[in-house]
mmCIF file of C-alpha atoms in Angstrom:
data_model
loop_
_atom_site.group_PDB
_atom_site.id
_atom_site.type_symbol
_atom_site.label_atom_id
_atom_site.label_comp_id
_atom_site.label_asym_id
_atom_site.label_seq_id
_atom_site.Cartn_x
_atom_site.Cartn_y
_atom_site.Cartn_z
ATOM 1 C CA GLY D 1091 0.034 -0.029 -0.087
ATOM 2 C CA GLU D 1092 2.912 2.277 0.552
ATOM 3 C CA GLN D 1093 3.884 2.187 -2.729
ATOM 4 C CA VAL D 1094 0.638 3.012 -4.269
ATOM 5 C CA THR D 1095 0.873 6.159 -2.161
ATOM 6 C CA LYS D 1096 4.288 7.199 -3.157
ATOM 7 C CA SER D 1097 3.640 6.970 -6.894
ATOM 8 C CA MET D 1098 0.345 9.133 -6.355
ATOM 9 C CA SER D 1099 1.865 11.964 -4.008
ATOM 10 C CA ASN D 1100 4.601 12.015 -7.116
ATOM 11 C CA GLN D 1101 2.002 12.131 -9.358
ATOM 12 C CA MET D 1102 0.259 15.377 -7.310
ATOM 13 C CA ASP D 1103 3.582 16.938 -6.988
ATOM 14 C CA ARG D 1104 4.020 16.760 -10.655
ATOM 15 C CA GLY D 1105 0.293 18.211 -11.160
ATOM 16 C CA GLY D 1106 0.851 20.771 -8.639
ATOM 17 C CA TRP D 1107 3.792 22.124 -10.716
ATOM 18 C CA VAL D 1108 2.112 22.416 -13.948
ATOM 19 C CA MET D 1109 -0.707 24.138 -12.059
ATOM 20 C CA LYS D 1110 1.951 26.666 -10.644
ATOM 21 C CA ARG D 1111 3.465 26.771 -14.209
ATOM 22 C CA ILE D 1112 0.214 27.751 -15.622
ATOM 23 C CA GLU D 1113 -0.641 29.958 -12.405
ATOM 24 C CA GLU D 1114 2.653 32.146 -13.423
ATOM 25 C CA GLN D 1115 1.944 31.981 -17.215
ATOM 26 C CA ALA D 1116 -1.508 33.207 -16.207
ATOM 27 C CA ARG D 1117 -0.538 35.902 -13.916
ATOM 28 C CA ARG D 1118 2.547 37.048 -16.174
ATOM 29 C CA LEU D 1119 -0.667 37.186 -19.287
ATOM 30 C CA ASP D 1120 -2.642 39.328 -16.833
ATOM 31 C CA GLN D 1121 0.248 41.663 -16.345
ATOM 32 C CA GLU D 1122 1.529 42.191 -19.764
ATOM 33 C CA TYR D 1123 -2.214 43.038 -20.706
ATOM 34 C CA GLN D 1124 -2.713 45.662 -17.964
ATOM 35 C CA GLY D 1125 0.331 46.942 -19.042
ATOM 36 C CA ILE D 1126 -0.640 46.918 -22.387
ATOM 37 C CA ALA D 1127 -3.652 48.707 -21.851
ATOM 38 C CA GLN D 1128 -2.187 51.435 -19.484
ATOM 39 C CA LEU D 1129 0.298 52.254 -22.577
ATOM 40 C CA PHE D 1130 -2.889 52.726 -24.587
ATOM 41 C CA ASP D 1131 -4.182 54.874 -21.575
ATOM 42 C CA GLN D 1132 -1.300 57.146 -21.960
ATOM 43 C CA PHE D 1133 -0.664 57.060 -25.519
ATOM 44 C CA CYS D 1134 -4.465 58.307 -25.698
ATOM 45 C CA GLN D 1135 -3.792 61.329 -23.056
ATOM 46 C CA GLN D 1136 -0.583 62.551 -25.108
ATOM 47 C CA ALA D 1137 -1.747 61.788 -28.790
ATOM 48 C CA GLY D 1138 -4.576 64.161 -27.957
ATOM 49 C CA VAL D 1139 -2.686 67.325 -28.261
ATOM 50 C CA LEU D 1140 -3.305 66.448 -32.147
ATOM 51 C CA ALA D 1141 -7.021 67.371 -31.959
ATOM 52 C CA GLU D 1142 -5.543 71.112 -30.832
ATOM 53 C CA ARG D 1143 -3.214 71.213 -33.658
ATOM 54 C CA TYR D 1144 -5.344 70.001 -36.688
ATOM 55 C CA HIS D 1145 -9.073 70.628 -36.756
ATOM 56 C CA PHE D 1146 -9.917 67.655 -39.433
ATOM 57 C CA PHE D 1147 -9.219 65.842 -36.237
ATOM 58 C CA ASN D 1148 -11.459 65.801 -33.267
ATOM 59 C CA TRP D 1149 -10.854 63.935 -29.872
ATOM 60 C CA PRO D 1150 -13.675 64.163 -27.336
ATOM 61 C CA ASP D 1151 -12.739 64.743 -23.875
ATOM 62 C CA TYR D 1152 -15.101 63.250 -22.453
ATOM 63 C CA GLU D 1153 -14.650 59.628 -21.754
ATOM 64 C CA GLU D 1154 -17.601 57.444 -22.455
ATOM 65 C CA SER D 1155 -15.792 55.155 -24.533
ATOM 66 C CA PRO D 1156 -14.858 51.775 -23.408
ATOM 67 C CA PRO D 1157 -11.167 51.762 -21.918
ATOM 68 C CA LEU D 1158 -10.034 50.023 -24.770
ATOM 69 C CA ALA D 1159 -11.500 52.026 -27.384
ATOM 70 C CA ARG D 1160 -11.479 55.957 -28.059
ATOM 71 C CA ALA D 1161 -13.876 57.125 -30.445
ATOM 72 C CA PHE D 1162 -13.009 60.054 -32.732
ATOM 73 C CA THR D 1163 -13.555 61.645 -35.963
ATOM 74 C CA LEU D 1164 -11.484 62.514 -38.946
ATOM 75 C CA LEU D 1165 -12.929 64.571 -41.571
ATOM 76 C CA GLY D 1166 -15.928 64.533 -39.893
ATOM 77 C CA GLU D 1167 -16.158 60.661 -40.220
ATOM 78 C CA PRO D 1168 -16.844 58.606 -36.747
ATOM 79 C CA ARG D 1169 -13.715 56.690 -36.300
ATOM 80 C CA GLU D 1170 -12.413 54.472 -33.258
ATOM 81 C CA LEU D 1171 -8.956 53.918 -32.044
ATOM 82 C CA ARG D 1172 -9.037 50.450 -30.668
ATOM 83 C CA LEU D 1173 -6.411 48.096 -28.308
ATOM 84 C CA ARG D 1174 -6.708 44.845 -29.115
ATOM 85 C CA CYS D 1175 -4.009 42.083 -27.704
ATOM 86 C CA GLN D 1176 -3.110 39.202 -29.902
ATOM 87 C CA PRO D 1177 -0.591 36.361 -28.617
ATOM 88 C CA GLY D 1178 3.106 36.901 -29.858
ATOM 89 C CA GLU D 1179 6.534 35.324 -30.160
ATOM 90 C CA GLY D 1180 7.310 32.909 -27.131
ATOM 91 C CA GLY D 1181 3.756 33.128 -24.997
ATOM 92 C CA SER D 1182 3.948 36.874 -24.921
ATOM 93 C CA LEU D 1183 1.334 39.250 -25.445
ATOM 94 C CA ASN D 1184 1.415 41.924 -27.935
ATOM 95 C CA GLY D 1185 -0.820 45.195 -28.452
ATOM 96 C CA LEU D 1186 -2.324 46.276 -31.388
ATOM 97 C CA LEU D 1187 -3.778 49.807 -32.150
ATOM 98 C CA GLN D 1188 -5.991 49.571 -34.882
ATOM 99 C CA VAL D 1189 -8.005 52.671 -36.387
ATOM 100 C CA CYS D 1190 -11.565 51.490 -37.406
ATOM 101 C CA GLY D 1191 -14.109 52.648 -39.654
ATOM 102 C CA GLU D 1192 -17.945 53.093 -38.389
ATOM 103 C CA GLU D 1193 -18.378 49.087 -39.846
ATOM 104 C CA GLY D 1194 -15.597 48.195 -37.852
ATOM 105 C CA LYS D 1195 -13.216 47.328 -40.635
ATOM 106 C CA VAL D 1196 -9.559 48.186 -39.788
ATOM 107 C CA HIS D 1197 -8.414 51.069 -41.868
ATOM 108 C CA ALA D 1198 -4.744 51.142 -40.408
ATOM 109 C CA SER D 1199 -2.950 49.137 -37.546
ATOM 110 C CA LEU D 1200 0.602 49.252 -35.071
ATOM 111 C CA SER D 1201 1.892 46.423 -33.024
ATOM 112 C CA PHE D 1202 3.919 46.872 -30.081
ATOM 113 C CA HIS D 1203 5.320 45.022 -27.020
ATOM 114 C CA ALA D 1204 4.127 44.747 -23.643
ATOM 115 C CA ASP D 1205 7.170 46.971 -22.567
ATOM 116 C CA GLY D 1206 6.194 49.995 -25.260
ATOM 117 C CA HIS D 1207 8.484 48.625 -27.779
ATOM 118 C CA LEU D 1208 6.955 48.950 -31.625
ATOM 119 C CA LEU D 1209 7.144 45.562 -33.144
ATOM 120 C CA LEU D 1210 7.892 46.645 -36.911
ATOM 121 C CA GLU D 1211 9.626 49.703 -36.672
ATOM 122 C CA PRO D 1212 12.714 50.932 -34.199
ATOM 123 C CA GLY D 1213 11.124 53.317 -31.082
ATOM 124 C CA ARG D 1214 8.602 52.910 -28.666
ATOM 125 C CA LEU D 1215 4.893 53.495 -28.508
ATOM 126 C CA LEU D 1216 5.053 56.736 -26.005
ATOM 127 C CA ASP D 1217 8.598 58.164 -27.491
ATOM 128 C CA ASP D 1218 5.837 60.601 -29.726
ATOM 129 C CA PRO D 1219 2.089 59.552 -29.594
ATOM 130 C CA PRO D 1220 0.850 62.429 -31.451
ATOM 131 C CA GLY D 1221 3.207 61.432 -34.439
ATOM 132 C CA LEU D 1222 2.154 57.867 -34.249
ATOM 133 C CA LEU D 1223 -1.589 58.721 -33.846
ATOM 134 C CA LEU D 1224 -1.284 61.020 -36.814
ATOM 135 C CA ARG D 1225 0.474 58.607 -39.240
ATOM 136 C CA LEU D 1226 -2.434 56.370 -38.403
ATOM 137 C CA MET D 1227 -4.695 58.262 -39.473
ATOM 138 C CA LEU D 1228 -3.230 59.845 -42.548
ATOM 139 C CA GLY D 1229 -2.324 55.579 -43.413
ATOM 140 C CA SER D 1230 -5.959 55.116 -42.813
ATOM 141 C CA LEU D 1231 -7.168 58.212 -45.130
ATOM 142 C CA TRP D 1232 -4.856 56.946 -47.885
ATOM 143 C CA GLN D 1233 -5.782 53.420 -47.645
ATOM 144 C CA ASP D 1234 -9.365 54.791 -47.932
ATOM 145 C CA GLN D 1235 -8.550 56.525 -51.188
ATOM 146 C CA GLY D 1236 -6.748 53.444 -52.250
ATOM 147 C CA SER D 1237 -10.216 51.697 -52.570
ATOM 148 C CA GLU D 1238 -11.358 54.071 -55.201
ATOM 149 C CA PRO D 1239 -10.431 53.639 -58.766
ATOM 150 C CA PRO D 1240 -7.596 56.157 -60.218
ATOM 151 C CA ARG D 1241 -9.192 59.217 -62.105
#
């Protein structure tokens, strides 16, 4: 009977170890998720100065939008800056900034790591939020234009 008990407690140790690994992973995911959401929040706060500089763009002061999205208007058209999270390399989480139209179609996007580093280019998300947002918005405009045949 003692042998059976011993092998059962070994299996339970192993099971406990697996649970610990899973809990650690969940904790890390949660931290990265919160970090990404915080970066988005700071990005929105800092990028808002654009609205004072350019009139084609309106960034409402009031916060009625959900925490991971920001409604604004671009050339009078309703748009939304959205944050999405997606799994990256090595089990880490990446943030994805998206400029979406009314119908939810993504017009432009930008990916970044949970530590704020941009994925496809040098620099960090908070190096120049107004500049990045301006680039995203202009990119979304040209992409809209690209759907029409050239004259």
